[in-house]
PDB file of C-alpha atoms in Angstrom:
ATOM      1  CA  GLN R   1      -0.157   0.130  -0.057  1.00 76.00           C
ATOM      2  CA  VAL R   2       1.310   3.350  -0.952  1.00 80.00           C
ATOM      3  CA  GLN R   3       1.289   5.788   1.498  1.00 90.00           C
ATOM      4  CA  LEU R   4       2.762   9.592   1.088  1.00 94.00           C
ATOM      5  CA  VAL R   5       2.892  11.869   4.079  1.00 95.00           C
ATOM      6  CA  GLU R   6       3.322  15.530   3.981  1.00 97.00           C
ATOM      7  CA  SER R   7       4.802  17.716   6.588  1.00 98.00           C
ATOM      8  CA  GLY R   8       6.320  21.182   7.205  1.00 98.00           C
ATOM      9  CA  GLY R   9       3.366  23.337   6.815  1.00 98.00           C
ATOM     10  CA  GLY R  10       2.432  26.273   8.889  1.00 98.00           C
ATOM     11  CA  LEU R  11       2.116  29.953   9.366  1.00 98.00           C
ATOM     12  CA  VAL R  12       4.532  32.288   7.974  1.00 98.00           C
ATOM     13  CA  GLN R  13       4.791  36.006   7.309  1.00 98.00           C
ATOM     14  CA  PRO R  14       5.176  37.322   3.845  1.00 98.00           C
ATOM     15  CA  GLY R  15       8.933  37.185   2.965  1.00 98.00           C
ATOM     16  CA  GLY R  16       9.542  34.238   4.832  1.00 98.00           C
ATOM     17  CA  SER R  17      10.089  30.365   4.308  1.00 98.00           C
ATOM     18  CA  LEU R  18       9.080  26.911   4.735  1.00 98.00           C
ATOM     19  CA  ARG R  19      10.279  23.781   3.677  1.00 98.00           C
ATOM     20  CA  LEU R  20       7.953  21.105   2.910  1.00 98.00           C
ATOM     21  CA  SER R  21       8.968  17.382   3.152  1.00 98.00           C
ATOM     22  CA  CYS R  22       7.208  14.308   1.435  1.00 96.00           C
ATOM     23  CA  ALA R  23       7.596  10.867   2.813  1.00 95.00           C
ATOM     24  CA  ALA R  24       6.786   8.060   0.668  1.00 92.00           C
ATOM     25  CA  SER R  25       6.387   4.362   1.769  1.00 88.00           C
ATOM     26  CA  GLY R  26       5.247   1.499  -0.338  1.00 78.00           C
ATOM     27  CA  THR R  27       6.316   2.085  -3.606  1.00 79.00           C
ATOM     28  CA  ILE R  28       9.440   2.068  -5.708  1.00 78.00           C
ATOM     29  CA  PHE R  29       9.911   5.747  -4.909  1.00 82.00           C
ATOM     30  CA  SER R  30      13.138   6.377  -7.154  1.00 85.00           C
ATOM     31  CA  ILE R  31      11.770   5.296 -10.411  1.00 88.00           C
ATOM     32  CA  TYR R  32       8.909   7.883 -10.290  1.00 91.00           C
ATOM     33  CA  ALA R  33       8.927  11.479 -11.147  1.00 95.00           C
ATOM     34  CA  MET R  34       7.296  13.399  -8.102  1.00 95.00           C
ATOM     35  CA  GLY R  35       5.227  16.841  -7.815  1.00 96.00           C
ATOM     36  CA  TRP R  36       4.453  19.028  -5.301  1.00 98.00           C
ATOM     37  CA  TYR R  37       0.774  20.433  -6.206  1.00 98.00           C
ATOM     38  CA  ARG R  38      -1.274  23.011  -3.937  1.00 97.00           C
ATOM     39  CA  GLN R  39      -5.158  23.775  -3.502  1.00 97.00           C
ATOM     40  CA  ALA R  40      -5.641  27.331  -2.715  1.00 95.00           C
ATOM     41  CA  PRO R  41      -9.248  28.211  -0.852  1.00 89.00           C
ATOM     42  CA  GLU R  42     -11.938  27.644  -3.858  1.00 92.00           C
ATOM     43  CA  LYS R  43      -9.312  26.984  -6.371  1.00 95.00           C
ATOM     44  CA  GLN R  44      -8.527  23.928  -8.307  1.00 96.00           C
ATOM     45  CA  ARG R  45      -5.813  21.528  -6.995  1.00 96.00           C
ATOM     46  CA  GLU R  46      -2.614  23.005  -9.442  1.00 97.00           C
ATOM     47  CA  LEU R  47       0.813  21.465 -10.030  1.00 98.00           C
ATOM     48  CA  VAL R  48       3.739  23.599  -8.163  1.00 98.00           C
ATOM     49  CA  ALA R  49       6.797  21.728  -9.525  1.00 98.00           C
ATOM     50  CA  SER R  50       7.712  18.384 -10.349  1.00 98.00           C
ATOM     51  CA  ILE R  51      11.207  16.419 -10.314  1.00 97.00           C
ATOM     52  CA  THR R  52      12.109  13.269 -12.604  1.00 96.00           C
ATOM     53  CA  SER R  53      14.044  10.591 -11.487  1.00 93.00           C
ATOM     54  CA  GLY R  54      16.771  12.042 -13.494  1.00 93.00           C
ATOM     55  CA  ARG R  55      16.238  15.377 -11.582  1.00 94.00           C
ATOM     56  CA  SER R  56      15.225  17.566 -13.979  1.00 97.00           C
ATOM     57  CA  THR R  57      12.716  19.884 -12.690  1.00 98.00           C
ATOM     58  CA  TYR R  58       9.717  21.871 -13.494  1.00 98.00           C
ATOM     59  CA  TYR R  59       8.088  24.934 -11.979  1.00 98.00           C
ATOM     60  CA  ALA R  60       5.041  26.795 -12.333  1.00 98.00           C
ATOM     61  CA  SER R  61       5.482  30.216 -13.802  1.00 98.00           C
ATOM     62  CA  SER R  62       4.331  31.678 -10.049  1.00 97.00           C
ATOM     63  CA  VAL R  63       6.756  30.140  -8.023  1.00 98.00           C
ATOM     64  CA  LYS R  64       9.811  30.026 -10.459  1.00 98.00           C
ATOM     65  CA  GLY R  65      13.063  31.516  -8.865  1.00 98.00           C
ATOM     66  CA  ARG R  66      11.053  30.884  -5.571  1.00 98.00           C
ATOM     67  CA  PHE R  67      10.796  27.746  -4.622  1.00 98.00           C
ATOM     68  CA  THR R  68      13.103  24.372  -4.746  1.00 98.00           C
ATOM     69  CA  ILE R  69      12.020  21.071  -5.644  1.00 98.00           C
ATOM     70  CA  SER R  70      14.617  18.191  -4.485  1.00 97.00           C
ATOM     71  CA  ARG R  71      14.611  14.616  -3.786  1.00 96.00           C
ATOM     72  CA  ASP R  72      16.403  12.106  -1.651  1.00 95.00           C
ATOM     73  CA  ASN R  73      15.808   8.713  -3.020  1.00 93.00           C
ATOM     74  CA  ALA R  74      17.830   6.932  -0.119  1.00 93.00           C
ATOM     75  CA  LYS R  75      15.396   8.517   2.394  1.00 94.00           C
ATOM     76  CA  ASN R  76      12.218   8.316  -0.321  1.00 93.00           C
ATOM     77  CA  THR R  77      11.539  12.026   0.504  1.00 95.00           C
ATOM     78  CA  VAL R  78      10.838  14.618  -1.846  1.00 96.00           C
ATOM     79  CA  TYR R  79      11.388  18.495  -0.317  1.00 98.00           C
ATOM     80  CA  LEU R  80      10.027  21.778  -1.672  1.00 98.00           C
ATOM     81  CA  GLN R  81      11.643  24.682  -0.025  1.00 98.00           C
ATOM     82  CA  MET R  82       9.760  27.646  -0.392  1.00 98.00           C
ATOM     83  CA  ASN R  83      11.203  31.256  -0.231  1.00 98.00           C
ATOM     84  CA  SER R  84      10.108  34.516  -0.388  1.00 98.00           C
ATOM     85  CA  LEU R  85       6.547  33.685   0.371  1.00 98.00           C
ATOM     86  CA  LYS R  86       3.546  35.382  -0.943  1.00 98.00           C
ATOM     87  CA  PRO R  87       0.100  35.540   0.308  1.00 97.00           C
ATOM     88  CA  GLU R  88      -1.181  33.860  -2.689  1.00 96.00           C
ATOM     89  CA  ASP R  89       0.826  30.778  -1.725  1.00 98.00           C
ATOM     90  CA  THR R  90      -1.567  30.163   0.795  1.00 97.00           C
ATOM     91  CA  GLY R  91      -3.006  26.649   0.535  1.00 98.00           C
ATOM     92  CA  VAL R  92      -3.129  22.662   1.205  1.00 98.00           C
ATOM     93  CA  TYR R  93       0.284  21.542  -0.464  1.00 98.00           C
ATOM     94  CA  TYR R  94       0.243  17.795  -1.642  1.00 97.00           C
ATOM     95  CA  CYS R  95       2.668  15.594  -3.062  1.00 96.00           C
ATOM     96  CA  ASN R  96       2.083  12.788  -5.456  1.00 96.00           C
ATOM     97  CA  ARG R  97       3.818  11.361  -8.645  1.00 94.00           C
ATOM     98  CA  HIS R  98       3.640  13.168 -11.638  1.00 95.00           C
ATOM     99  CA  PRO R  99       1.473  12.907 -13.218  1.00 95.00           C
ATOM    100  CA  PRO R 100      -0.784  12.233 -10.260  1.00 94.00           C
ATOM    101  CA  ALA R 101      -2.237   9.004  -9.377  1.00 90.00           C
ATOM    102  CA  ALA R 102      -5.655   8.724  -8.073  1.00 89.00           C
ATOM    103  CA  GLY R 103      -4.533   6.386  -4.842  1.00 85.00           C
ATOM    104  CA  TYR R 104      -1.563   8.409  -3.974  1.00 90.00           C
ATOM    105  CA  TRP R 105      -2.928  11.433  -2.496  1.00 92.00           C
ATOM    106  CA  GLY R 106      -2.262  12.193   1.305  1.00 89.00           C
ATOM    107  CA  GLN R 107      -3.463  14.496   3.770  1.00 94.00           C
ATOM    108  CA  GLY R 108      -1.508  17.287   2.753  1.00 97.00           C
ATOM    109  CA  THR R 109       0.012  20.140   4.793  1.00 98.00           C
ATOM    110  CA  ARG R 110      -1.148  23.538   5.239  1.00 98.00           C
ATOM    111  CA  VAL R 111       0.562  26.702   4.405  1.00 98.00           C
ATOM    112  CA  THR R 112      -0.425  30.080   5.128  1.00 98.00           C
ATOM    113  CA  VAL R 113       1.057  33.365   4.345  1.00 98.00           C
ATOM    114  CA  SER R 114      -0.071  36.198   6.125  1.00 97.00           C
ATOM    115  CA  SER R 115       0.902  39.105   8.516  1.00 95.00           C
TER     116      SER R 115
END
């Protein structure tokens, strides 16, 4: 059974930083491209960043230059370093394969950017 557990969210002021982690179990993590997705209030879930097994990365235009995705295959973990956070980055952040697999969604971790 695949399990993805996100952590690291919280309340941060605009301009602050957070580092999200996603620990995977029950799957051959290293062979999959992984993504971080977010769902802002009253909006659809969107892809924020992705990383292939070869560590090629993609970023949504809204986060490019501020967010960095990385992975540690030895720890079955993918990270999202978020800097220069803005109020519009507020939402619940999820990790999943990329493209996402329906049965892989976890509970997510909530990020609130507010003064």
